[in-house]
mmCIF file of C-alpha atoms in Angstrom:
data_model
loop_
_atom_site.group_PDB
_atom_site.id
_atom_site.type_symbol
_atom_site.label_atom_id
_atom_site.label_comp_id
_atom_site.label_asym_id
_atom_site.label_seq_id
_atom_site.Cartn_x
_atom_site.Cartn_y
_atom_site.Cartn_z
ATOM 1 C CA UNK A 1 174.640 47.700 191.427
ATOM 2 C CA UNK A 2 173.495 46.708 195.336
ATOM 3 C CA UNK A 3 171.263 43.538 195.529
ATOM 4 C CA UNK A 4 170.855 43.919 198.977
ATOM 5 C CA UNK A 5 169.660 47.658 200.152
ATOM 6 C CA UNK A 6 168.819 48.840 203.676
ATOM 7 C CA UNK A 7 167.713 52.288 202.345
ATOM 8 C CA UNK A 8 168.042 53.602 205.671
ATOM 9 C CA UNK A 9 171.535 54.349 206.810
ATOM 10 C CA UNK A 10 170.494 55.520 210.569
ATOM 11 C CA UNK A 11 167.300 54.817 212.461
ATOM 12 C CA UNK A 12 166.532 56.741 216.251
ATOM 13 C CA UNK A 13 164.311 55.172 218.463
ATOM 14 C CA UNK A 14 163.231 55.666 222.240
ATOM 15 C CA UNK A 15 164.301 52.962 224.316
ATOM 16 C CA UNK A 16 161.328 50.787 225.214
ATOM 17 C CA UNK A 17 159.492 51.669 221.880
ATOM 18 C CA UNK A 18 158.999 49.218 218.559
ATOM 19 C CA UNK A 19 162.613 49.907 216.215
ATOM 20 C CA UNK A 20 161.908 48.882 212.055
ATOM 21 C CA UNK A 21 164.660 48.326 209.841
ATOM 22 C CA UNK A 22 163.862 47.578 206.714
ATOM 23 C CA UNK A 23 165.905 45.420 204.174
ATOM 24 C CA UNK A 24 164.988 44.921 200.779
ATOM 25 C CA UNK A 25 166.594 42.696 197.335
ATOM 26 C CA UNK A 26 166.878 42.217 194.058
ATOM 27 C CA UNK A 27 166.456 38.506 193.033
ATOM 28 C CA UNK A 28 164.000 36.445 193.553
ATOM 29 C CA UNK A 29 166.040 33.374 193.671
ATOM 30 C CA UNK A 30 168.031 34.126 197.522
ATOM 31 C CA UNK A 31 166.570 31.648 199.746
ATOM 32 C CA UNK A 32 167.697 32.519 203.177
ATOM 33 C CA UNK A 33 168.641 35.834 204.698
ATOM 34 C CA UNK A 34 170.593 36.595 207.924
ATOM 35 C CA UNK A 35 170.715 39.674 210.129
ATOM 36 C CA UNK A 36 173.784 40.723 212.122
ATOM 37 C CA UNK A 37 174.518 43.428 214.574
ATOM 38 C CA UNK A 38 177.616 45.053 215.144
ATOM 39 C CA UNK A 39 179.211 46.789 217.299
ATOM 40 C CA UNK A 40 182.322 49.275 216.963
ATOM 41 C CA UNK A 41 185.882 47.838 217.194
ATOM 42 C CA UNK A 42 184.362 44.318 217.164
ATOM 43 C CA UNK A 43 183.141 42.172 214.102
ATOM 44 C CA UNK A 44 179.658 41.381 213.232
ATOM 45 C CA UNK A 45 177.559 39.524 214.986
ATOM 46 C CA UNK A 46 174.371 36.684 213.850
ATOM 47 C CA UNK A 47 171.101 37.983 215.351
ATOM 48 C CA UNK A 48 168.460 35.163 213.487
ATOM 49 C CA UNK A 49 168.273 34.616 209.846
ATOM 50 C CA UNK A 50 165.185 33.641 208.156
ATOM 51 C CA UNK A 51 164.489 30.668 205.199
ATOM 52 C CA UNK A 52 162.292 32.245 201.920
ATOM 53 C CA UNK A 53 159.400 29.156 202.869
ATOM 54 C CA UNK A 54 158.744 31.829 206.827
ATOM 55 C CA UNK A 55 157.164 34.737 206.480
ATOM 56 C CA UNK A 56 158.230 35.336 210.420
ATOM 57 C CA UNK A 57 161.280 33.921 213.162
ATOM 58 C CA UNK A 58 161.330 35.154 216.002
ATOM 59 C CA UNK A 59 164.108 35.306 218.561
ATOM 60 C CA UNK A 60 163.618 37.039 221.817
ATOM 61 C CA UNK A 61 163.043 40.584 221.491
ATOM 62 C CA UNK A 62 164.147 40.169 217.637
ATOM 63 C CA UNK A 63 161.476 39.308 215.041
ATOM 64 C CA UNK A 64 162.030 38.928 211.492
ATOM 65 C CA UNK A 65 159.888 39.492 208.625
ATOM 66 C CA UNK A 66 159.921 38.320 205.359
ATOM 67 C CA UNK A 67 157.719 38.886 202.368
ATOM 68 C CA UNK A 68 159.402 37.265 198.782
ATOM 69 C CA UNK A 69 155.804 39.206 196.564
ATOM 70 C CA UNK A 70 157.657 42.446 197.665
ATOM 71 C CA UNK A 71 161.700 41.274 198.067
ATOM 72 C CA UNK A 72 161.022 42.371 201.280
ATOM 73 C CA UNK A 73 162.194 41.744 205.287
ATOM 74 C CA UNK A 74 162.561 43.592 208.197
ATOM 75 C CA UNK A 75 163.691 43.145 212.029
ATOM 76 C CA UNK A 76 161.601 44.239 214.331
ATOM 77 C CA UNK A 77 163.337 44.954 217.616
ATOM 78 C CA UNK A 78 160.802 45.066 220.898
ATOM 79 C CA UNK A 79 161.348 46.843 223.080
ATOM 80 C CA UNK A 80 164.476 48.817 222.274
ATOM 81 C CA UNK A 81 166.676 48.869 224.893
ATOM 82 C CA UNK A 82 170.387 50.735 225.022
ATOM 83 C CA UNK A 83 172.455 48.033 224.621
ATOM 84 C CA UNK A 84 170.666 46.913 221.114
ATOM 85 C CA UNK A 85 172.015 50.482 220.010
ATOM 86 C CA UNK A 86 174.421 48.998 216.891
ATOM 87 C CA UNK A 87 174.959 48.589 213.274
ATOM 88 C CA UNK A 88 172.552 46.154 211.762
ATOM 89 C CA UNK A 89 173.439 44.262 208.255
ATOM 90 C CA UNK A 90 170.532 42.309 206.394
ATOM 91 C CA UNK A 91 172.654 39.727 204.120
ATOM 92 C CA UNK A 92 170.862 37.530 201.769
ATOM 93 C CA UNK A 93 172.523 33.786 200.756
ATOM 94 C CA UNK A 94 173.247 32.785 197.090
ATOM 95 C CA UNK A 95 174.883 30.938 194.457
ATOM 96 C CA UNK A 96 178.017 31.522 192.906
ATOM 97 C CA UNK A 97 179.466 30.087 189.448
ATOM 98 C CA UNK A 98 181.284 27.672 191.169
ATOM 99 C CA UNK A 99 177.374 26.273 192.786
ATOM 100 C CA UNK A 100 178.976 27.266 196.529
ATOM 101 C CA UNK A 101 176.735 29.646 198.212
ATOM 102 C CA UNK A 102 177.911 32.923 199.251
ATOM 103 C CA UNK A 103 176.620 35.962 201.013
ATOM 104 C CA UNK A 104 175.346 39.069 199.644
ATOM 105 C CA UNK A 105 175.666 42.656 202.302
ATOM 106 C CA UNK A 106 173.708 45.208 202.675
ATOM 107 C CA UNK A 107 175.104 48.830 203.680
ATOM 108 C CA UNK A 108 174.399 48.670 206.894
ATOM 109 C CA UNK A 109 171.519 50.784 208.689
ATOM 110 C CA UNK A 110 172.768 52.198 212.190
ATOM 111 C CA UNK A 111 170.620 52.254 215.086
ATOM 112 C CA UNK A 112 170.721 54.854 217.711
ATOM 113 C CA UNK A 113 168.250 53.939 221.303
ATOM 114 C CA UNK A 114 167.657 56.626 223.432
ATOM 115 C CA UNK A 115 167.091 56.343 226.857
ATOM 116 C CA UNK B 1 188.400 33.398 224.976
ATOM 117 C CA UNK B 2 187.449 34.982 221.296
ATOM 118 C CA UNK B 3 186.402 32.081 218.692
ATOM 119 C CA UNK B 4 187.582 33.433 215.685
ATOM 120 C CA UNK B 5 191.141 35.541 216.672
ATOM 121 C CA UNK B 6 192.495 38.370 213.855
ATOM 122 C CA UNK B 7 196.183 39.844 214.293
ATOM 123 C CA UNK B 8 197.501 42.298 214.497
ATOM 124 C CA UNK B 9 194.265 44.570 215.432
ATOM 125 C CA UNK B 10 195.731 47.696 214.236
ATOM 126 C CA UNK B 11 198.385 48.451 211.429
ATOM 127 C CA UNK B 12 199.658 51.349 209.777
ATOM 128 C CA UNK B 13 202.155 50.666 206.718
ATOM 129 C CA UNK B 14 203.436 52.479 203.723
ATOM 130 C CA UNK B 15 203.025 51.978 199.887
ATOM 131 C CA UNK B 16 204.628 48.822 198.466
ATOM 132 C CA UNK B 17 204.970 46.823 201.435
ATOM 133 C CA UNK B 18 204.375 43.074 201.553
ATOM 134 C CA UNK B 19 201.458 42.894 204.678
ATOM 135 C CA UNK B 20 200.331 39.661 205.992
ATOM 136 C CA UNK B 21 197.029 39.577 208.440
ATOM 137 C CA UNK B 22 196.351 36.853 209.843
ATOM 138 C CA UNK B 23 193.375 34.485 211.299
ATOM 139 C CA UNK B 24 193.228 31.230 213.508
ATOM 140 C CA UNK B 25 189.516 29.774 214.998
ATOM 141 C CA UNK B 26 189.168 27.454 217.320
ATOM 142 C CA UNK B 27 185.610 26.637 215.912
ATOM 143 C CA UNK B 28 186.207 23.797 213.989
ATOM 144 C CA UNK B 29 184.801 25.034 210.685
ATOM 145 C CA UNK B 30 185.845 23.810 207.679
ATOM 146 C CA UNK B 31 185.063 27.765 205.841
ATOM 147 C CA UNK B 32 187.087 30.539 206.014
ATOM 148 C CA UNK B 33 186.175 34.248 204.033
ATOM 149 C CA UNK B 34 188.394 37.301 203.938
ATOM 150 C CA UNK B 35 185.766 40.499 203.735
ATOM 151 C CA UNK B 36 186.541 44.182 203.650
ATOM 152 C CA UNK B 37 184.331 47.065 205.318
ATOM 153 C CA UNK B 38 185.011 50.145 203.768
ATOM 154 C CA UNK B 39 182.426 53.553 204.108
ATOM 155 C CA UNK B 40 179.364 53.511 202.404
ATOM 156 C CA UNK B 41 180.146 49.711 200.508
ATOM 157 C CA UNK B 42 179.169 47.458 203.212
ATOM 158 C CA UNK B 43 180.960 44.175 203.479
ATOM 159 C CA UNK B 44 183.112 42.377 199.935
ATOM 160 C CA UNK B 45 184.509 38.832 200.443
ATOM 161 C CA UNK B 46 188.304 38.844 199.706
ATOM 162 C CA UNK B 47 188.955 35.083 199.409
ATOM 163 C CA UNK B 48 187.058 32.599 201.028
ATOM 164 C CA UNK B 49 188.424 28.508 201.486
ATOM 165 C CA UNK B 50 186.004 26.144 202.098
ATOM 166 C CA UNK B 51 188.922 23.696 203.289
ATOM 167 C CA UNK B 52 192.469 23.527 203.514
ATOM 168 C CA UNK B 53 192.980 22.429 199.906
ATOM 169 C CA UNK B 54 189.826 25.082 198.398
ATOM 170 C CA UNK B 55 191.057 28.340 197.791
ATOM 171 C CA UNK B 56 188.249 30.617 195.319
ATOM 172 C CA UNK B 57 188.779 34.004 194.812
ATOM 173 C CA UNK B 58 185.719 35.972 195.928
ATOM 174 C CA UNK B 59 184.274 39.742 194.456
ATOM 175 C CA UNK B 60 187.904 41.314 194.803
ATOM 176 C CA UNK B 61 190.905 39.410 194.642
ATOM 177 C CA UNK B 62 193.468 41.506 191.993
ATOM 178 C CA UNK B 63 196.157 42.186 194.890
ATOM 179 C CA UNK B 64 195.358 40.057 197.762
ATOM 180 C CA UNK B 65 196.795 37.210 198.040
ATOM 181 C CA UNK B 66 195.827 34.116 201.228
ATOM 182 C CA UNK B 67 197.120 30.979 202.698
ATOM 183 C CA UNK B 68 194.991 28.263 203.952
ATOM 184 C CA UNK B 69 198.168 26.829 206.845
ATOM 185 C CA UNK B 70 195.986 24.428 208.691
ATOM 186 C CA UNK B 71 191.768 23.788 208.955
ATOM 187 C CA UNK B 72 192.434 26.943 211.644
ATOM 188 C CA UNK B 73 194.033 29.268 209.952
ATOM 189 C CA UNK B 74 193.979 31.248 207.233
ATOM 190 C CA UNK B 75 195.952 34.572 206.154
ATOM 191 C CA UNK B 76 195.871 37.176 204.033
ATOM 192 C CA UNK B 77 198.674 39.320 202.543
ATOM 193 C CA UNK B 78 199.136 41.995 200.635
ATOM 194 C CA UNK B 79 202.163 41.854 198.559
ATOM 195 C CA UNK B 80 202.379 45.648 197.528
ATOM 196 C CA UNK B 81 200.322 47.215 199.402
ATOM 197 C CA UNK B 82 198.791 50.624 197.689
ATOM 198 C CA UNK B 83 196.786 52.998 200.046
ATOM 199 C CA UNK B 84 193.552 52.086 198.464
ATOM 200 C CA UNK B 85 194.020 48.648 200.125
ATOM 201 C CA UNK B 86 193.231 51.012 203.340
ATOM 202 C CA UNK B 87 190.090 49.350 204.870
ATOM 203 C CA UNK B 88 188.562 47.816 207.940
ATOM 204 C CA UNK B 89 189.742 43.203 206.993
ATOM 205 C CA UNK B 90 187.698 41.309 208.478
ATOM 206 C CA UNK B 91 187.896 37.253 208.554
ATOM 207 C CA UNK B 92 185.540 34.742 209.120
ATOM 208 C CA UNK B 93 184.564 30.866 209.869
ATOM 209 C CA UNK B 94 180.974 28.581 209.501
ATOM 210 C CA UNK B 95 179.852 25.343 208.445
ATOM 211 C CA UNK B 96 179.626 23.812 205.736
ATOM 212 C CA UNK B 97 175.235 24.181 205.342
ATOM 213 C CA UNK B 98 174.194 27.328 204.246
ATOM 214 C CA UNK B 99 171.381 28.528 206.620
ATOM 215 C CA UNK B 100 175.346 28.419 209.250
ATOM 216 C CA UNK B 101 175.240 31.896 209.623
ATOM 217 C CA UNK B 102 179.496 32.921 209.260
ATOM 218 C CA UNK B 103 181.527 33.914 212.889
ATOM 219 C CA UNK B 104 183.685 37.136 212.409
ATOM 220 C CA UNK B 105 186.960 37.814 214.404
ATOM 221 C CA UNK B 106 187.164 41.875 215.713
ATOM 222 C CA UNK B 107 188.726 42.921 212.994
ATOM 223 C CA UNK B 108 192.201 44.670 211.168
ATOM 224 C CA UNK B 109 192.683 48.459 211.144
ATOM 225 C CA UNK B 110 195.148 49.335 208.139
ATOM 226 C CA UNK B 111 196.287 52.137 207.038
ATOM 227 C CA UNK B 112 198.460 52.444 204.105
ATOM 228 C CA UNK B 113 200.292 55.544 204.089
#
């Protein structure tokens, strides 16, 4: 059962507009969240993160919002650029059985930014 | 130069063969991970290592083994490959703090016929 859900497999946006990628989670014990971006034939690269003690974190064109009561986070890209076209993964940090932290990954959303 | 290097980048082999995927890193991280990615299933953790003497199974370790030869090297082996192990494999590294992101190699595309 997916504990981190990205319900939109794909998203298409015009260049210059806002891209909003959504992520829902089921475990209220998750306390740190990350977004990764992946281009074809490359590994995922870290984009931005947020701690559960915050509701917003911003880095340039990228902003992540966290709504703990709704168990929902979103990544906003403003303005969107064609180079942002990639697959975006949401991930949450949790403890495993040995009390070590590990990442739980969503399935990804493929973003296409059209010129 | 890449911080996390995986070799080979592509491999096609036959059922029953032994295969080793290698990962080396120059980031100085103690923690290393092996994942596989399948369409519709996202990234799944196979094995992880928090230092040279610490190896742990992930969620899908059956059919795989690993070796941490040094801080910088972590290899994944398929002792007797089977077709459902066809996937994209990623190695990653991270620092010890929970909020330090993982850094990934560019992947090995493995096809087992």
